[in-house]
Amino acid sequence: SQELEQSPQSLIVQEGKNLTINCTSSKTLYGLYWYKQKYGEGLIFLMMLQKGGEEKSHEKITAKLDEKKQQSSLHITASQPSHAGIYLCGADSGRSQGNLIFGKGTKLSVKP
Amino acid sequence: NAGVTQTPKFQVLKTGQSMTLQCAQDMNHNSMYWYRQDPGMGLRLIYYSASEGTTDKGEVPNGYNVSRLNKREFSLRLESAAPSQTSVYFCASKLTGKAEAFFGQGTRLTVV
C-alpha cells in the first residue's frame, strides 16, 4: 500500500525565516494535496498538485511536485506566527484512486 | 453552505458502550471518509465510501462499522467502545478523483 512520509516531524523557526517541509511517497503520486491544521480544528486545504514539475503558490506558501511525481515540498517564505500549525500532505491512492491517505504531519511553531 | 457537518463535537463513553458518529455533506460529493487522529500518528483512514452504497476498509477498520445512508450521509459506529478508540475523529468528503477534500470540525471521543 502507498505511504506518505513527511519530514521534519516538527520545526521551530524564528519569525521572518524561510522553511521547507517535505513529503515523499512510496509510489507515484496521482494527486498530491497540502493541508494545514490548527490545534483542535479541522483541516484547511492549501494546494493540490497533479503534474510532474508543477509548482503552485498561495500568498507566501509555495508547493512543488517533482518530475518523477514521488516527492513534494512546501516552502514558506518569511514565516509569520499565523503560519504555525500542523501541515499534512495527502494523496489519492488505491483502487480507482478513491482512497485518500495522509502523512503524519509536520508541526510548525513560529517564534515572534 | 454548511460543508461537512459532524455530530457530536464531544463525547465521553464508558468501555463497552456503543455510539454512532454522524456526518453529512451538502456539496453533492461522491466520496466520503472517516479518519482518526492520534498524537504522532497523523490521520489514519478508518473507512471510506467512493459512492452511495459502497464502503471500503481503510488502514484501521477494526472495531468500527460504517453506513453510507445516502449520498449526503456517512455514519461511523462503535459497537463496543474501548479505551484504544479514544481519539479525534474527522469526516471528509470530496468528488472522486483529483479534487480537494473538505473536512468536518472533528469529534473528540474519550472512552473511559
Coordinates of C-alpha atoms in Angstrom, one line a residue:
Chain A
S1 CA 0.0 0.0 0.0
Q2 CA 1.1 3.6 -0.6
E3 CA 2.7 5.5 2.2
L4 CA 3.5 9.2 2.7
E5 CA 6.5 10.2 4.8
Q6 CA 6.8 13.7 6.0
S7 CA 9.9 15.5 7.3
P8 CA 10.7 17.0 9.6
Q9 CA 8.2 15.9 12.2
S10 CA 8.4 19.2 13.9
L11 CA 10.0 22.5 13.2
I12 CA 10.6 25.7 15.3
V13 CA 11.6 28.8 13.4
Q14 CA 12.1 32.4 14.1
E15 CA 9.6 34.8 12.6
G16 CA 10.8 36.0 9.3
K17 CA 12.8 32.9 8.4
N18 CA 12.1 30.6 5.5
L19 CA 11.4 26.9 5.9
T20 CA 10.7 23.8 3.8
I21 CA 8.6 20.7 4.6
N22 CA 9.0 17.5 2.5
C23 CA 6.6 14.8 1.6
T24 CA 7.8 11.5 0.0
S25 CA 5.6 8.8 -1.4
S26 CA 6.4 5.1 -1.8
K27 CA 4.5 5.1 -5.1
T28 CA 3.8 7.6 -8.0
L29 CA 1.6 10.4 -6.9
Y30 CA -1.5 11.0 -9.0
G31 CA -2.9 13.8 -6.9
L32 CA -0.9 15.5 -4.0
Y33 CA -2.6 17.7 -1.5
W34 CA -1.3 20.0 1.2
Y35 CA -3.4 20.9 4.2
K36 CA -3.0 22.9 7.3
Q37 CA -4.5 22.2 10.7
K38 CA -4.7 24.4 13.7
Y39 CA -4.8 22.7 17.0
G40 CA -8.2 21.1 17.7
E41 CA -9.6 22.2 14.4
G42 CA -10.4 20.6 11.0
L43 CA -8.1 20.7 8.0
I44 CA -7.8 23.6 5.7
F45 CA -7.0 22.9 2.1
L46 CA -3.9 24.8 0.8
M47 CA -3.0 23.4 -2.6
M48 CA -3.3 20.5 -5.0
L49 CA -0.6 19.3 -7.4
Q50 CA -1.0 16.8 -10.2
K51 CA 1.6 17.2 -12.8
G52 CA 5.3 16.4 -12.6
G53 CA 7.3 19.6 -12.1
E54 CA 4.2 21.5 -11.1
E55 CA 4.5 24.5 -8.8
K56 CA 1.8 26.5 -7.1
S57 CA 1.8 29.4 -4.7
H58 CA -0.6 30.9 -2.3
E59 CA 0.5 34.1 -0.5
K60 CA 3.8 33.2 1.0
I61 CA 3.5 29.4 0.6
T62 CA 4.8 27.5 -2.4
A63 CA 4.4 23.9 -3.1
K64 CA 6.2 21.8 -5.8
L65 CA 5.8 18.3 -7.1
D66 CA 9.0 16.7 -8.5
E67 CA 9.2 15.4 -12.1
K68 CA 9.0 11.8 -11.0
K69 CA 5.9 12.6 -9.0
Q70 CA 7.1 10.9 -5.8
Q71 CA 8.2 13.9 -3.8
S72 CA 6.6 17.2 -2.9
S73 CA 7.9 20.2 -0.9
L74 CA 6.1 23.0 0.8
H75 CA 8.1 26.2 1.2
I76 CA 7.1 29.1 3.4
T77 CA 8.9 32.4 2.8
A78 CA 9.3 35.0 5.7
S79 CA 7.3 32.9 8.2
Q80 CA 4.8 34.6 10.5
P81 CA 3.1 33.4 13.7
S82 CA -0.1 32.9 11.6
H83 CA 1.8 30.1 9.8
A84 CA 2.0 28.0 12.9
G85 CA 0.1 24.7 12.9
I86 CA 0.3 21.2 11.5
Y87 CA 1.0 20.7 7.8
L88 CA -0.2 17.5 6.3
C89 CA 0.3 16.1 2.8
G90 CA -2.3 13.8 1.3
A91 CA -2.6 11.7 -1.8
D92 CA -5.2 9.8 -3.8
S93 CA -4.3 6.1 -3.5
G94 CA -5.5 2.6 -4.0
R95 CA -8.2 1.2 -6.3
S96 CA -9.6 3.9 -8.6
Q97 CA -7.7 6.5 -6.6
G98 CA -10.7 6.5 -4.2
N99 CA -8.6 6.2 -1.1
L100 CA -7.3 9.4 0.4
I101 CA -4.2 8.9 2.6
F102 CA -2.1 11.3 4.7
G103 CA 1.3 11.7 6.1
K104 CA 1.8 12.0 9.8
G105 CA 2.2 15.8 9.6
T106 CA 4.8 18.4 10.4
K107 CA 4.2 20.6 13.4
L108 CA 5.4 24.1 12.8
S109 CA 6.0 26.7 15.5
V110 CA 7.0 30.3 14.7
K111 CA 8.7 32.3 17.4
P112 CA 7.9 36.0 17.4
Chain B
N1 CA -23.1 26.3 2.5
A2 CA -22.6 24.2 5.7
G3 CA -20.0 22.0 4.1
V4 CA -19.3 18.9 6.2
T5 CA -21.1 18.7 9.5
Q6 CA -20.2 16.2 12.2
T7 CA -22.1 15.4 15.3
P8 CA -21.5 15.3 18.2
K9 CA -18.4 17.5 18.8
F10 CA -17.5 15.9 22.1
Q11 CA -18.4 12.5 23.6
V12 CA -17.4 10.5 26.6
L13 CA -18.2 6.8 26.6
K14 CA -17.8 4.0 29.1
T15 CA -15.9 0.9 27.9
G16 CA -18.4 -1.4 26.1
Q17 CA -20.9 1.3 25.2
S18 CA -21.9 1.8 21.7
M19 CA -22.4 5.0 19.7
T20 CA -22.7 6.4 16.2
L21 CA -20.9 9.4 14.9
Q22 CA -22.9 11.3 12.2
C23 CA -21.5 13.0 9.2
A24 CA -23.4 14.9 6.5
Q25 CA -22.2 16.9 3.5
D26 CA -24.2 19.2 1.3
M27 CA -21.8 19.5 -1.7
N28 CA -23.0 16.5 -3.7
H29 CA -19.7 14.7 -3.2
N30 CA -19.4 11.1 -4.2
S31 CA -16.6 10.1 -1.8
M32 CA -16.8 10.3 1.9
Y33 CA -14.2 9.3 4.6
W34 CA -13.7 8.7 8.2
Y35 CA -10.3 9.3 9.9
R36 CA -9.0 9.1 13.4
Q37 CA -6.2 11.4 14.5
D38 CA -3.9 10.5 17.4
P39 CA -0.8 12.3 18.6
G40 CA 2.2 11.4 16.4
M41 CA 0.1 9.2 14.1
G42 CA -1.3 11.7 11.7
L43 CA -4.7 11.0 10.1
R44 CA -5.4 7.3 9.7
L45 CA -8.2 6.2 7.4
I46 CA -10.8 4.0 9.1
Y47 CA -13.3 3.5 6.2
Y48 CA -14.2 5.3 3.1
S49 CA -17.1 5.2 0.6
A50 CA -16.4 6.0 -3.0
S51 CA -20.1 6.2 -3.9
E52 CA -23.5 5.7 -2.4
G53 CA -24.0 2.0 -1.5
T54 CA -20.3 1.2 -1.4
T55 CA -17.8 1.1 1.5
D56 CA -14.2 0.0 1.8
K57 CA -11.8 -0.6 4.7
G58 CA -9.0 1.8 5.3
E59 CA -5.9 1.4 7.4
V60 CA -7.6 0.9 10.8
P61 CA -11.1 -0.5 10.4
N62 CA -11.2 -3.0 13.3
G63 CA -13.8 -2.1 16.0
Y64 CA -15.8 0.1 13.6
N65 CA -18.6 -0.2 11.2
V66 CA -19.9 2.4 8.7
S67 CA -23.1 3.1 6.8
R68 CA -23.4 5.2 3.7
L69 CA -27.1 6.0 4.3
N70 CA -27.4 8.1 1.1
K71 CA -25.2 10.4 -0.9
R72 CA -25.2 13.0 1.9
E73 CA -24.6 10.9 5.0
F74 CA -21.9 8.6 6.2
S75 CA -22.0 7.3 9.7
L76 CA -19.4 5.6 11.9
R77 CA -20.4 3.2 14.5
L78 CA -18.5 1.9 17.5
E79 CA -20.3 -1.2 18.7
S80 CA -18.4 -1.8 21.9
A81 CA -16.1 1.1 22.7
A82 CA -12.6 0.5 24.0
P83 CA -10.1 3.0 25.6
S84 CA -7.9 2.5 22.5
Q85 CA -10.6 4.2 20.5
T86 CA -10.1 7.5 22.4
S87 CA -9.2 9.9 19.6
V88 CA -10.4 12.8 17.4
Y89 CA -12.5 11.6 14.5
F90 CA -12.8 13.5 11.3
C91 CA -15.2 13.1 8.5
A92 CA -14.3 14.3 5.0
S93 CA -15.9 14.4 1.5
K94 CA -14.7 15.0 -2.0
L95 CA -15.5 14.5 -5.6
T96 CA -14.0 11.2 -6.6
G97 CA -10.7 11.7 -8.3
K98 CA -8.3 14.6 -8.2
A99 CA -10.2 17.2 -6.1
E100 CA -9.7 18.7 -2.7
A101 CA -11.4 17.1 0.3
F102 CA -13.4 19.1 2.7
F103 CA -13.3 18.2 6.4
G104 CA -15.6 18.5 9.3
Q105 CA -14.6 20.1 12.6
G106 CA -14.0 16.7 14.3
T107 CA -15.5 14.7 17.2
R108 CA -13.4 14.4 20.3
L109 CA -14.2 10.9 21.7
T110 CA -13.0 9.7 25.1
V111 CA -13.6 6.2 26.2
V112 CA -13.1 5.6 29.9

